[in-house]
PDB file of C-alpha atoms (C1' of nucleotides) in Angstrom:
ATOM      1  CA  MET A   1      88.949 160.499 -29.008  1.00 79.00           C
ATOM      2  CA  LYS A   2      90.123 161.889 -25.666  1.00 84.00           C
ATOM      3  CA  ILE A   3      88.000 160.791 -22.428  1.00 93.00           C
ATOM      4  CA  ASP A   4      89.273 163.052 -19.767  1.00 94.00           C
ATOM      5  CA  GLU A   5      87.867 163.126 -16.069  1.00 95.00           C
ATOM      6  CA  VAL A   6      84.647 164.963 -17.010  1.00 96.00           C
ATOM      7  CA  ASN A   7      83.547 162.606 -19.747  1.00 97.00           C
ATOM      8  CA  TRP A   8      84.134 159.624 -17.702  1.00 97.00           C
ATOM      9  CA  LYS A   9      82.038 161.037 -15.251  1.00 98.00           C
ATOM     10  CA  ILE A  10      79.378 161.966 -18.073  1.00 98.00           C
ATOM     11  CA  LEU A  11      79.557 158.173 -19.531  1.00 98.00           C
ATOM     12  CA  LYS A  12      79.426 156.802 -15.772  1.00 98.00           C
ATOM     13  CA  MET A  13      76.097 158.798 -15.164  1.00 98.00           C
ATOM     14  CA  LEU A  14      74.522 157.768 -18.542  1.00 98.00           C
ATOM     15  CA  GLN A  15      75.469 153.912 -18.016  1.00 98.00           C
ATOM     16  CA  GLU A  16      73.557 154.160 -14.832  1.00 97.00           C
ATOM     17  CA  ASN A  17      70.475 156.267 -16.205  1.00 98.00           C
ATOM     18  CA  ALA A  18      70.164 156.601 -19.772  1.00 98.00           C
ATOM     19  CA  ARG A  19      67.090 158.704 -19.375  1.00 97.00           C
ATOM     20  CA  ILE A  20      68.840 161.427 -17.063  1.00 98.00           C
ATOM     21  CA  ALA A  21      68.104 164.964 -17.971  1.00 97.00           C
ATOM     22  CA  LEU A  22      71.108 166.964 -19.373  1.00 98.00           C
ATOM     23  CA  LYS A  23      70.296 169.504 -16.560  1.00 97.00           C
ATOM     24  CA  ASP A  24      71.081 167.075 -13.951  1.00 97.00           C
ATOM     25  CA  LEU A  25      73.971 166.110 -15.702  1.00 97.00           C
ATOM     26  CA  ALA A  26      75.408 169.545 -16.041  1.00 97.00           C
ATOM     27  CA  LYS A  27      74.977 169.923 -12.477  1.00 97.00           C
ATOM     28  CA  GLU A  28      76.529 166.955 -11.379  1.00 96.00           C
ATOM     29  CA  VAL A  29      79.803 167.363 -13.380  1.00 97.00           C
ATOM     30  CA  GLY A  30      79.892 171.692 -12.905  1.00 96.00           C
ATOM     31  CA  LEU A  31      78.982 172.591 -16.409  1.00 96.00           C
ATOM     32  CA  SER A  32      76.412 174.375 -18.254  1.00 96.00           C
ATOM     33  CA  SER A  33      74.112 172.314 -19.991  1.00 96.00           C
ATOM     34  CA  PRO A  34      74.716 173.227 -23.515  1.00 96.00           C
ATOM     35  CA  THR A  35      78.607 172.056 -22.848  1.00 96.00           C
ATOM     36  CA  VAL A  36      77.517 168.573 -21.455  1.00 97.00           C
ATOM     37  CA  ALA A  37      75.163 168.282 -24.831  1.00 97.00           C
ATOM     38  CA  GLU A  38      78.017 169.249 -26.783  1.00 96.00           C
ATOM     39  CA  ARG A  39      80.726 166.486 -25.406  1.00 95.00           C
ATOM     40  CA  ILE A  40      77.723 164.058 -25.471  1.00 98.00           C
ATOM     41  CA  GLN A  41      77.073 164.659 -28.798  1.00 96.00           C
ATOM     42  CA  LYS A  42      80.881 164.371 -29.613  1.00 96.00           C
ATOM     43  CA  LEU A  43      81.135 160.848 -27.932  1.00 97.00           C
ATOM     44  CA  GLU A  44      78.148 159.816 -30.052  1.00 97.00           C
ATOM     45  CA  ASP A  45      79.642 160.928 -33.271  1.00 95.00           C
ATOM     46  CA  ALA A  46      82.833 159.357 -32.122  1.00 96.00           C
ATOM     47  CA  ASP A  47      80.926 155.684 -31.433  1.00 97.00           C
ATOM     48  CA  VAL A  48      82.245 155.765 -27.816  1.00 98.00           C
ATOM     49  CA  ILE A  49      78.494 155.979 -26.940  1.00 98.00           C
ATOM     50  CA  ASN A  50      77.158 153.008 -28.682  1.00 97.00           C
ATOM     51  CA  SER A  51      73.374 153.031 -27.836  1.00 97.00           C
ATOM     52  CA  TYR A  52      70.717 153.830 -25.236  1.00 98.00           C
ATOM     53  CA  GLN A  53      69.108 150.565 -24.148  1.00 97.00           C
ATOM     54  CA  THR A  54      66.151 149.888 -21.743  1.00 98.00           C
ATOM     55  CA  LYS A  55      66.611 146.596 -20.187  1.00 97.00           C
ATOM     56  CA  ILE A  56      63.408 144.815 -19.226  1.00 97.00           C
ATOM     57  CA  ASN A  57      63.167 142.190 -16.537  1.00 97.00           C
ATOM     58  CA  LEU A  58      62.006 138.787 -18.608  1.00 97.00           C
ATOM     59  CA  ASP A  59      61.585 136.853 -15.263  1.00 96.00           C
ATOM     60  CA  LYS A  60      58.689 139.301 -14.195  1.00 96.00           C
ATOM     61  CA  LEU A  61      57.218 138.218 -17.720  1.00 97.00           C
ATOM     62  CA  GLY A  62      57.520 134.328 -16.838  1.00 96.00           C
ATOM     63  CA  TYR A  63      60.797 133.844 -18.543  1.00 98.00           C
ATOM     64  CA  SER A  64      62.539 132.741 -15.379  1.00 97.00           C
ATOM     65  CA  LEU A  65      65.042 130.182 -16.473  1.00 98.00           C
ATOM     66  CA  GLY A  66      68.366 131.973 -17.926  1.00 98.00           C
ATOM     67  CA  VAL A  67      70.729 129.556 -19.848  1.00 98.00           C
ATOM     68  CA  TYR A  68      74.095 129.297 -21.207  1.00 98.00           C
ATOM     69  CA  ILE A  69      74.245 126.920 -24.316  1.00 98.00           C
ATOM     70  CA  THR A  70      77.531 126.102 -26.066  1.00 97.00           C
ATOM     71  CA  ILE A  71      77.223 124.473 -29.669  1.00 97.00           C
ATOM     72  CA  LYS A  72      79.606 122.532 -31.613  1.00 97.00           C
ATOM     73  CA  ILE A  73      78.157 123.177 -35.106  1.00 96.00           C
ATOM     74  CA  ARG A  74      78.066 120.448 -37.452  1.00 95.00           C
ATOM     75  CA  PHE A  75      80.509 120.652 -40.322  1.00 93.00           C
ATOM     76  CA  GLY A  76      78.999 123.162 -42.894  1.00 93.00           C
ATOM     77  CA  GLN A  77      76.099 124.299 -41.000  1.00 95.00           C
ATOM     78  CA  THR A  78      77.876 127.532 -39.765  1.00 95.00           C
ATOM     79  CA  GLN A  79      75.853 129.859 -42.321  1.00 95.00           C
ATOM     80  CA  ARG A  80      72.676 128.157 -42.041  1.00 97.00           C
ATOM     81  CA  PHE A  81      72.763 128.187 -37.939  1.00 97.00           C
ATOM     82  CA  GLU A  82      73.768 131.904 -38.125  1.00 97.00           C
ATOM     83  CA  GLU A  83      70.735 132.758 -40.306  1.00 98.00           C
ATOM     84  CA  TYR A  84      68.393 130.663 -38.029  1.00 98.00           C
ATOM     85  CA  ILE A  85      69.761 131.880 -34.770  1.00 98.00           C
ATOM     86  CA  THR A  86      68.846 135.468 -35.090  1.00 98.00           C
ATOM     87  CA  THR A  87      65.077 134.229 -35.730  1.00 98.00           C
ATOM     88  CA  VAL A  88      65.042 132.442 -32.331  1.00 98.00           C
ATOM     89  CA  PRO A  89      63.325 134.815 -29.720  1.00 98.00           C
ATOM     90  CA  GLU A  90      64.549 132.994 -26.712  1.00 98.00           C
ATOM     91  CA  ILE A  91      68.440 133.556 -27.776  1.00 98.00           C
ATOM     92  CA  SER A  92      69.413 137.050 -26.287  1.00 98.00           C
ATOM     93  CA  GLU A  93      73.153 136.415 -27.373  1.00 98.00           C
ATOM     94  CA  CYS A  94      75.229 134.302 -29.567  1.00 98.00           C
ATOM     95  CA  HIS A  95      79.046 134.795 -30.011  1.00 98.00           C
ATOM     96  CA  LYS A  96      81.147 132.861 -32.122  1.00 98.00           C
ATOM     97  CA  LEU A  97      84.572 131.809 -29.835  1.00 98.00           C
ATOM     98  CA  THR A  98      87.826 130.048 -30.228  1.00 97.00           C
ATOM     99  CA  GLY A  99      88.016 126.643 -29.238  1.00 91.00           C
ATOM    100  CA  ARG A 100      86.122 123.478 -29.897  1.00 82.00           C
ATOM    101  CA  ASP A 101      82.780 124.324 -29.048  1.00 69.00           C
ATOM    102  CA  CYS A 102      82.686 127.357 -31.355  1.00 91.00           C
ATOM    103  CA  MET A 103      79.099 129.056 -30.446  1.00 97.00           C
ATOM    104  CA  LEU A 104      78.098 130.409 -26.895  1.00 98.00           C
ATOM    105  CA  LEU A 105      74.491 131.177 -26.685  1.00 98.00           C
ATOM    106  CA  ARG A 106      72.485 133.150 -24.037  1.00 98.00           C
ATOM    107  CA  GLY A 107      68.729 132.291 -23.771  1.00 98.00           C
ATOM    108  CA  VAL A 108      66.020 132.765 -21.527  1.00 98.00           C
ATOM    109  CA  VAL A 109      63.135 130.390 -21.388  1.00 98.00           C
ATOM    110  CA  ARG A 110      59.640 129.951 -19.184  1.00 98.00           C
ATOM    111  CA  ASP A 111      60.694 126.255 -17.571  1.00 98.00           C
ATOM    112  CA  PRO A 112      62.581 122.915 -18.275  1.00 98.00           C
ATOM    113  CA  LYS A 113      59.894 121.679 -20.772  1.00 98.00           C
ATOM    114  CA  HIS A 114      60.467 125.204 -22.658  1.00 98.00           C
ATOM    115  CA  LEU A 115      63.924 124.313 -22.196  1.00 98.00           C
ATOM    116  CA  GLU A 116      63.737 120.958 -23.726  1.00 98.00           C
ATOM    117  CA  GLU A 117      61.729 122.160 -26.578  1.00 98.00           C
ATOM    118  CA  LEU A 118      64.469 125.110 -27.455  1.00 98.00           C
ATOM    119  CA  ASN A 119      67.092 122.351 -27.544  1.00 98.00           C
ATOM    120  CA  ILE A 120      65.759 120.267 -29.981  1.00 98.00           C
ATOM    121  CA  ARG A 121      65.235 123.008 -32.353  1.00 98.00           C
ATOM    122  CA  LEU A 122      69.099 123.899 -31.610  1.00 98.00           C
ATOM    123  CA  ALA A 123      70.402 120.272 -31.828  1.00 98.00           C
ATOM    124  CA  VAL A 124      69.616 120.232 -35.548  1.00 98.00           C
ATOM    125  CA  TYR A 125      72.768 122.316 -36.180  1.00 97.00           C
ATOM    126  CA  GLY A 126      75.448 120.518 -33.755  1.00 97.00           C
ATOM    127  CA  GLU A 127      75.792 119.394 -30.366  1.00 97.00           C
ATOM    128  CA  LEU A 128      74.643 121.155 -27.279  1.00 97.00           C
ATOM    129  CA  THR A 129      76.112 121.525 -23.726  1.00 96.00           C
ATOM    130  CA  THR A 130      73.160 123.465 -21.848  1.00 97.00           C
ATOM    131  CA  SER A 131      74.018 125.016 -18.331  1.00 97.00           C
ATOM    132  CA  LEU A 132      71.318 127.054 -16.084  1.00 98.00           C
ATOM    133  CA  ILE A 133      72.374 130.286 -14.706  1.00 98.00           C
ATOM    134  CA  LEU A 134      72.083 129.719 -11.233  1.00 97.00           C
ATOM    135  CA  ASN A 135      73.179 133.167 -10.151  1.00 97.00           C
ATOM    136  CA  SER A 136      74.425 136.370 -11.801  1.00 97.00           C
ATOM    137  CA  ILE A 137      77.157 137.843  -9.302  1.00 98.00           C
ATOM    138  CA  ILE A 138      77.821 140.839 -12.146  1.00 98.00           C
ATOM    139  CA  ASP A 139      75.399 141.525 -14.915  1.00 96.00           C
ATOM    140  CA  GLY A 140      76.018 144.527 -16.919  1.00 93.00           C
ATOM    141  CA  LYS A 141      78.986 146.789 -15.187  1.00 96.00           C
ATOM    142  CA  ILE A 142      79.306 150.484 -15.162  1.00 97.00           C
ATOM    143  CA  TYR A 143      82.770 151.546 -16.744  1.00 98.00           C
ATOM    144  CA  SER A 144      83.906 154.360 -14.927  1.00 96.00           C
ATOM    145  CA  GLY A 145      87.446 154.961 -16.101  1.00 97.00           C
ATOM    146  CA  HIS A 146      90.593 153.341 -17.541  1.00 96.00           C
ATOM    147  CA  PHE A 147      91.963 150.116 -16.340  1.00 97.00           C
TER     148      PHE A 147
ATOM    149  CA  MET B   1      51.232 143.060 -15.008  1.00 81.00           C
ATOM    150  CA  LYS B   2      49.402 142.815 -18.287  1.00 85.00           C
ATOM    151  CA  ILE B   3      51.701 143.414 -21.172  1.00 94.00           C
ATOM    152  CA  ASP B   4      49.215 144.493 -24.025  1.00 95.00           C
ATOM    153  CA  GLU B   5      50.023 145.315 -27.797  1.00 96.00           C
ATOM    154  CA  VAL B   6      50.492 148.792 -26.507  1.00 97.00           C
ATOM    155  CA  ASN B   7      52.913 148.227 -23.943  1.00 98.00           C
ATOM    156  CA  TRP B   8      54.965 145.819 -26.171  1.00 98.00           C
ATOM    157  CA  LYS B   9      55.150 148.394 -28.598  1.00 98.00           C
ATOM    158  CA  ILE B  10      56.403 150.858 -25.975  1.00 98.00           C
ATOM    159  CA  LEU B  11      58.967 148.487 -24.320  1.00 98.00           C
ATOM    160  CA  LYS B  12      60.115 147.915 -28.043  1.00 98.00           C
ATOM    161  CA  MET B  13      60.857 151.457 -28.725  1.00 98.00           C
ATOM    162  CA  LEU B  14      62.498 152.136 -25.225  1.00 98.00           C
ATOM    163  CA  GLN B  15      64.576 148.853 -25.678  1.00 98.00           C
ATOM    164  CA  GLU B  16      65.869 150.431 -29.141  1.00 97.00           C
ATOM    165  CA  ASN B  17      66.507 153.805 -27.712  1.00 98.00           C
ATOM    166  CA  ALA B  18      65.871 154.245 -24.111  1.00 98.00           C
ATOM    167  CA  ARG B  19      66.271 158.286 -24.547  1.00 97.00           C
ATOM    168  CA  ILE B  20      63.114 158.467 -26.787  1.00 98.00           C
ATOM    169  CA  ALA B  21      60.932 161.364 -26.155  1.00 97.00           C
ATOM    170  CA  LEU B  22      57.388 160.761 -24.442  1.00 98.00           C
ATOM    171  CA  LYS B  23      55.914 162.681 -27.070  1.00 97.00           C
ATOM    172  CA  ASP B  24      57.412 160.609 -29.819  1.00 97.00           C
ATOM    173  CA  LEU B  25      56.552 157.317 -28.031  1.00 97.00           C
ATOM    174  CA  ALA B  26      52.778 158.968 -27.950  1.00 97.00           C
ATOM    175  CA  LYS B  27      52.642 159.832 -31.467  1.00 97.00           C
ATOM    176  CA  GLU B  28      53.977 156.105 -32.431  1.00 97.00           C
ATOM    177  CA  VAL B  29      51.591 154.237 -30.374  1.00 97.00           C
ATOM    178  CA  GLY B  30      48.521 156.408 -30.961  1.00 96.00           C
ATOM    179  CA  LEU B  31      48.027 157.836 -27.232  1.00 96.00           C
ATOM    180  CA  SER B  32      48.831 160.804 -25.518  1.00 96.00           C
ATOM    181  CA  SER B  33      51.840 161.785 -23.569  1.00 96.00           C
ATOM    182  CA  PRO B  34      50.199 161.558 -20.170  1.00 96.00           C
ATOM    183  CA  THR B  35      48.735 158.175 -20.640  1.00 97.00           C
ATOM    184  CA  VAL B  36      52.020 156.873 -22.177  1.00 97.00           C
ATOM    185  CA  ALA B  37      54.014 158.327 -19.196  1.00 97.00           C
ATOM    186  CA  GLU B  38      51.524 156.310 -16.634  1.00 97.00           C
ATOM    187  CA  ARG B  39      51.981 153.166 -18.715  1.00 96.00           C
ATOM    188  CA  ILE B  40      55.683 153.630 -18.541  1.00 98.00           C
ATOM    189  CA  GLN B  41      55.583 154.398 -14.496  1.00 97.00           C
ATOM    190  CA  LYS B  42      53.359 151.018 -14.285  1.00 97.00           C
ATOM    191  CA  LEU B  43      56.375 149.284 -16.109  1.00 97.00           C
ATOM    192  CA  GLU B  44      58.797 150.596 -14.028  1.00 97.00           C
ATOM    193  CA  ASP B  45      56.829 149.845 -10.660  1.00 96.00           C
ATOM    194  CA  ALA B  46      56.140 146.536 -11.780  1.00 97.00           C
ATOM    195  CA  ASP B  47      60.118 145.973 -12.413  1.00 97.00           C
ATOM    196  CA  VAL B  48      59.107 144.941 -15.873  1.00 98.00           C
ATOM    197  CA  ILE B  49      61.519 147.815 -16.944  1.00 98.00           C
ATOM    198  CA  ASN B  50      64.841 147.241 -14.990  1.00 97.00           C
ATOM    199  CA  SER B  51      66.732 150.046 -15.894  1.00 97.00           C
ATOM    200  CA  TYR B  52      67.943 152.379 -18.710  1.00 98.00           C
ATOM    201  CA  GLN B  53      71.440 152.053 -19.650  1.00 97.00           C
ATOM    202  CA  THR B  54      73.940 153.482 -21.983  1.00 98.00           C
ATOM    203  CA  LYS B  55      76.155 151.108 -23.532  1.00 97.00           C
ATOM    204  CA  ILE B  56      79.667 152.294 -24.588  1.00 97.00           C
ATOM    205  CA  ASN B  57      81.892 150.698 -27.205  1.00 97.00           C
ATOM    206  CA  LEU B  58      84.858 149.583 -25.285  1.00 97.00           C
ATOM    207  CA  ASP B  59      86.552 149.126 -28.406  1.00 96.00           C
ATOM    208  CA  LYS B  60      86.815 152.453 -29.292  1.00 96.00           C
ATOM    209  CA  LEU B  61      88.711 152.939 -25.916  1.00 97.00           C
ATOM    210  CA  GLY B  62      91.475 150.404 -26.788  1.00 96.00           C
ATOM    211  CA  TYR B  63      89.856 147.420 -25.486  1.00 98.00           C
ATOM    212  CA  SER B  64      89.355 145.614 -28.200  1.00 97.00           C
ATOM    213  CA  LEU B  65      89.525 141.870 -27.299  1.00 98.00           C
ATOM    214  CA  GLY B  66      86.362 140.433 -25.662  1.00 98.00           C
ATOM    215  CA  VAL B  67      86.647 137.010 -23.873  1.00 98.00           C
ATOM    216  CA  TYR B  68      84.476 134.516 -22.111  1.00 98.00           C
ATOM    217  CA  ILE B  69      86.412 132.561 -19.284  1.00 98.00           C
ATOM    218  CA  THR B  70      84.957 130.029 -17.292  1.00 97.00           C
ATOM    219  CA  ILE B  71      86.685 128.976 -14.059  1.00 97.00           C
ATOM    220  CA  LYS B  72      86.199 125.766 -11.736  1.00 97.00           C
ATOM    221  CA  ILE B  73      86.561 127.351  -8.413  1.00 96.00           C
ATOM    222  CA  ARG B  74      88.836 125.626  -5.934  1.00 95.00           C
ATOM    223  CA  PHE B  75      87.197 124.114  -3.263  1.00 93.00           C
ATOM    224  CA  GLY B  76      86.160 126.867  -0.493  1.00 93.00           C
ATOM    225  CA  GLN B  77      87.125 129.585  -2.714  1.00 95.00           C
ATOM    226  CA  THR B  78      83.778 130.636  -3.994  1.00 95.00           C
ATOM    227  CA  GLN B  79      82.830 133.288  -1.435  1.00 95.00           C
ATOM    228  CA  ARG B  80      86.398 135.034  -1.792  1.00 97.00           C
ATOM    229  CA  PHE B  81      86.411 134.758  -5.306  1.00 97.00           C
ATOM    230  CA  GLU B  82      82.811 136.215  -5.562  1.00 97.00           C
ATOM    231  CA  GLU B  83      83.944 139.303  -3.655  1.00 98.00           C
ATOM    232  CA  TYR B  84      87.131 139.754  -5.663  1.00 98.00           C
ATOM    233  CA  ILE B  85      85.382 139.208  -8.958  1.00 98.00           C
ATOM    234  CA  THR B  86      83.098 142.487  -8.297  1.00 98.00           C
ATOM    235  CA  THR B  87      86.584 144.504  -7.977  1.00 98.00           C
ATOM    236  CA  VAL B  88      87.649 143.204 -11.346  1.00 98.00           C
ATOM    237  CA  PRO B  89      87.363 146.346 -13.914  1.00 98.00           C
ATOM    238  CA  GLU B  90      87.981 143.894 -16.667  1.00 98.00           C
ATOM    239  CA  ILE B  91      85.099 141.460 -16.063  1.00 98.00           C
ATOM    240  CA  SER B  92      81.457 142.652 -17.225  1.00 98.00           C
ATOM    241  CA  GLU B  93      79.635 139.370 -16.024  1.00 98.00           C
ATOM    242  CA  CYS B  94      79.828 136.686 -13.880  1.00 98.00           C
ATOM    243  CA  HIS B  95      77.317 133.980 -13.731  1.00 98.00           C
ATOM    244  CA  LYS B  96      77.189 131.087 -11.702  1.00 98.00           C
ATOM    245  CA  LEU B  97      76.096 127.980 -13.728  1.00 98.00           C
ATOM    246  CA  THR B  98      75.303 124.487 -13.185  1.00 97.00           C
ATOM    247  CA  GLY B  99      77.873 122.160 -14.418  1.00 91.00           C
ATOM    248  CA  ARG B 100      81.418 121.164 -13.873  1.00 82.00           C
ATOM    249  CA  ASP B 101      82.859 124.827 -14.792  1.00 69.00           C
ATOM    250  CA  CYS B 102      81.124 126.673 -12.478  1.00 91.00           C
ATOM    251  CA  MET B 103      81.529 130.185 -13.074  1.00 97.00           C
ATOM    252  CA  LEU B 104      81.336 132.244 -16.478  1.00 98.00           C
ATOM    253  CA  LEU B 105      82.939 135.432 -16.898  1.00 98.00           C
ATOM    254  CA  ARG B 106      82.695 137.964 -19.759  1.00 98.00           C
ATOM    255  CA  GLY B 107      85.606 140.640 -19.801  1.00 98.00           C
ATOM    256  CA  VAL B 108      87.257 142.869 -22.169  1.00 98.00           C
ATOM    257  CA  VAL B 109      91.312 143.419 -22.242  1.00 98.00           C
ATOM    258  CA  ARG B 110      93.436 145.598 -24.496  1.00 98.00           C
ATOM    259  CA  ASP B 111      95.822 142.992 -25.940  1.00 98.00           C
ATOM    260  CA  PRO B 112      97.087 139.015 -25.711  1.00 98.00           C
ATOM    261  CA  LYS B 113      99.478 140.744 -23.244  1.00 98.00           C
ATOM    262  CA  HIS B 114      96.613 142.317 -20.881  1.00 98.00           C
ATOM    263  CA  LEU B 115      94.867 138.907 -21.373  1.00 98.00           C
ATOM    264  CA  GLU B 116      97.349 137.073 -19.673  1.00 98.00           C
ATOM    265  CA  GLU B 117      97.916 139.219 -16.912  1.00 98.00           C
ATOM    266  CA  LEU B 118      94.093 138.899 -15.926  1.00 98.00           C
ATOM    267  CA  ASN B 119      94.395 135.270 -16.351  1.00 98.00           C
ATOM    268  CA  ILE B 120      97.165 135.291 -13.760  1.00 98.00           C
ATOM    269  CA  ARG B 121      95.139 137.351 -11.417  1.00 98.00           C
ATOM    270  CA  LEU B 122      92.163 135.177 -11.733  1.00 98.00           C
ATOM    271  CA  ALA B 123      93.977 131.700 -11.727  1.00 98.00           C
ATOM    272  CA  VAL B 124      94.576 131.964  -7.769  1.00 98.00           C
ATOM    273  CA  TYR B 125      90.757 131.043  -7.456  1.00 97.00           C
ATOM    274  CA  GLY B 126      90.668 128.191  -9.912  1.00 97.00           C
ATOM    275  CA  GLU B 127      91.568 126.631 -13.198  1.00 97.00           C
ATOM    276  CA  LEU B 128      90.693 128.496 -16.051  1.00 97.00           C
ATOM    277  CA  THR B 129      89.511 128.092 -19.633  1.00 96.00           C
ATOM    278  CA  THR B 130      89.498 131.078 -21.939  1.00 97.00           C
ATOM    279  CA  SER B 131      88.035 131.717 -25.193  1.00 97.00           C
ATOM    280  CA  LEU B 132      88.117 134.976 -27.292  1.00 98.00           C
ATOM    281  CA  ILE B 133      85.239 136.214 -29.209  1.00 98.00           C
ATOM    282  CA  LEU B 134      85.815 136.042 -32.704  1.00 97.00           C
ATOM    283  CA  ASN B 135      82.507 137.452 -33.432  1.00 97.00           C
ATOM    284  CA  SER B 136      79.259 138.496 -31.880  1.00 97.00           C
ATOM    285  CA  ILE B 137      76.354 137.543 -34.150  1.00 98.00           C
ATOM    286  CA  ILE B 138      73.668 138.735 -31.497  1.00 98.00           C
ATOM    287  CA  ASP B 139      74.486 140.904 -28.653  1.00 96.00           C
ATOM    288  CA  GLY B 140      71.546 142.811 -26.969  1.00 93.00           C
ATOM    289  CA  LYS B 141      68.486 141.490 -28.645  1.00 96.00           C
ATOM    290  CA  ILE B 142      65.331 143.506 -28.358  1.00 97.00           C
ATOM    291  CA  TYR B 143      62.162 141.816 -27.153  1.00 98.00           C
ATOM    292  CA  SER B 144      58.674 142.705 -28.669  1.00 97.00           C
ATOM    293  CA  GLY B 145      56.482 140.219 -27.783  1.00 97.00           C
ATOM    294  CA  HIS B 146      55.654 136.718 -25.903  1.00 97.00           C
ATOM    295  CA  PHE B 147      57.256 133.750 -27.306  1.00 97.00           C
TER     296      PHE B 147
ATOM    297  C1'  DG C   1      41.973 154.644 -18.327  1.00 62.88           C
ATOM    298  C1'  DC C   2      42.163 158.195 -21.553  1.00 62.88           C
ATOM    299  C1'  DT C   3      42.233 163.350 -22.929  1.00 62.88           C
ATOM    300  C1'  DG C   4      43.152 168.126 -23.417  1.00 62.88           C
ATOM    301  C1'  DA C   5      44.610 172.385 -21.432  1.00 62.88           C
ATOM    302  C1'  DA C   6      47.701 174.929 -18.745  1.00 62.88           C
ATOM    303  C1'  DA C   7      51.743 174.990 -15.561  1.00 62.88           C
ATOM    304  C1'  DA C   8      56.211 173.779 -14.798  1.00 62.88           C
ATOM    305  C1'  DG C   9      60.279 172.096 -16.430  1.00 62.88           C
ATOM    306  C1'  DT C  10      63.809 170.775 -20.035  1.00 62.88           C
ATOM    307  C1'  DC C  11      66.563 171.863 -23.960  1.00 62.88           C
ATOM    308  C1'  DC C  12      68.153 174.333 -27.650  1.00 62.88           C
ATOM    309  C1'  DT C  13      70.268 178.439 -30.097  1.00 62.88           C
ATOM    310  C1'  DA C  14      72.225 182.779 -30.165  1.00 62.88           C
ATOM    311  C1'  DT C  15      75.222 185.848 -28.239  1.00 62.88           C
ATOM    312  C1'  DA C  16      79.066 187.035 -25.138  1.00 62.88           C
ATOM    313  C1'  DT C  17      83.416 185.924 -22.858  1.00 62.88           C
TER     314       DT C  17
ATOM    315  C1'  DA D   1      85.872 175.935 -25.447  1.00 62.88           C
ATOM    316  C1'  DT D   2      82.277 177.281 -21.817  1.00 62.88           C
ATOM    317  C1'  DA D   3      78.552 180.495 -19.628  1.00 62.88           C
ATOM    318  C1'  DT D   4      74.036 182.788 -20.010  1.00 62.88           C
ATOM    319  C1'  DA D   5      69.518 183.945 -21.474  1.00 62.88           C
ATOM    320  C1'  DG D   6      65.491 184.142 -24.139  1.00 62.88           C
ATOM    321  C1'  DG D   7      62.116 181.296 -26.997  1.00 62.88           C
ATOM    322  C1'  DA D   8      60.782 176.692 -28.344  1.00 62.88           C
ATOM    323  C1'  DC D   9      59.506 172.530 -26.806  1.00 62.88           C
ATOM    324  C1'  DT D  10      58.470 168.824 -23.949  1.00 62.88           C
ATOM    325  C1'  DT D  11      56.926 166.861 -19.886  1.00 62.88           C
ATOM    326  C1'  DT D  12      53.535 166.585 -15.893  1.00 62.88           C
ATOM    327  C1'  DT D  13      49.521 167.945 -13.403  1.00 62.88           C
ATOM    328  C1'  DC D  14      44.898 167.845 -13.132  1.00 62.88           C
ATOM    329  C1'  DA D  15      39.766 168.425 -14.255  1.00 62.88           C
ATOM    330  C1'  DG D  16      36.744 166.389 -16.921  1.00 62.88           C
ATOM    331  C1'  DC D  17      34.963 162.129 -19.424  1.00 62.88           C
TER     332       DC D  17
END
DNA sequence: GCTGAAAAGTCCTATAT
DNA sequence: ATATAGGACTTTTCAGC
């Protein structure tokens, strides 16, 4: 899949606002709407565009503490943990990493009490290390070219 | 801001597909399009809806290695690091955390050589610990109610 | 706060270059 | 591979409940 300057511009604008009208995209890149629609279709078909997501502000709904948790899974519990973790509403990311503390979780909780309660639920599967997010300097970057 | 069952359903569908047509949303929740448009507007005004993003598959563009890097910032370098990190194209997230290794970065690189090159650029600011993402069990969760 | 209908705007398809 | 134009569809506005 070839990403020329025009496609990068389209990708950049779609990353900034997934609900932008084709017409406005077309005007910005200097092509007609059907052409832009076709380019987007090809980017979708090539799976370069993965999905159009709406990001919601959970802290506006009372979930004001963001946390990262690493967990060193107890021997033999990996499969059960992976099944369980997809059912935990507080957890928005779960990555298996290289290294000793093999799982990295991102979650969101209302308050310290809620965090402790979450930790208790997770501690069944391994040893936890919990860190609060004090501040996010970057969270969700827009890619606008090769690097 | 009150999130009733209908608003949760709207939020859920928008999270799954930010480009869904109002008409289809309206049909799904059993209201008219203008009503749904008004509800979405209010969710945007209340900043519950943060943004509509297009997620792109960087590995389709040759960036196939995802990494997490923790960095223990050298004394006095925090400000300079925070300025620098926003200019690094490989880094998509940067969070300041509680605990010893105070910064957590997420990034994407083409190959191990590219990773080493990134590490060298970052090592100026502190001690690094780099982990590869082997597998993402959850990455970008859809919230569909309170928990 | 919701509906329904009409106006405004956007998108799609076909045709042409 | 891109542009234009008409018809179809979607969104928005507004009067009324």
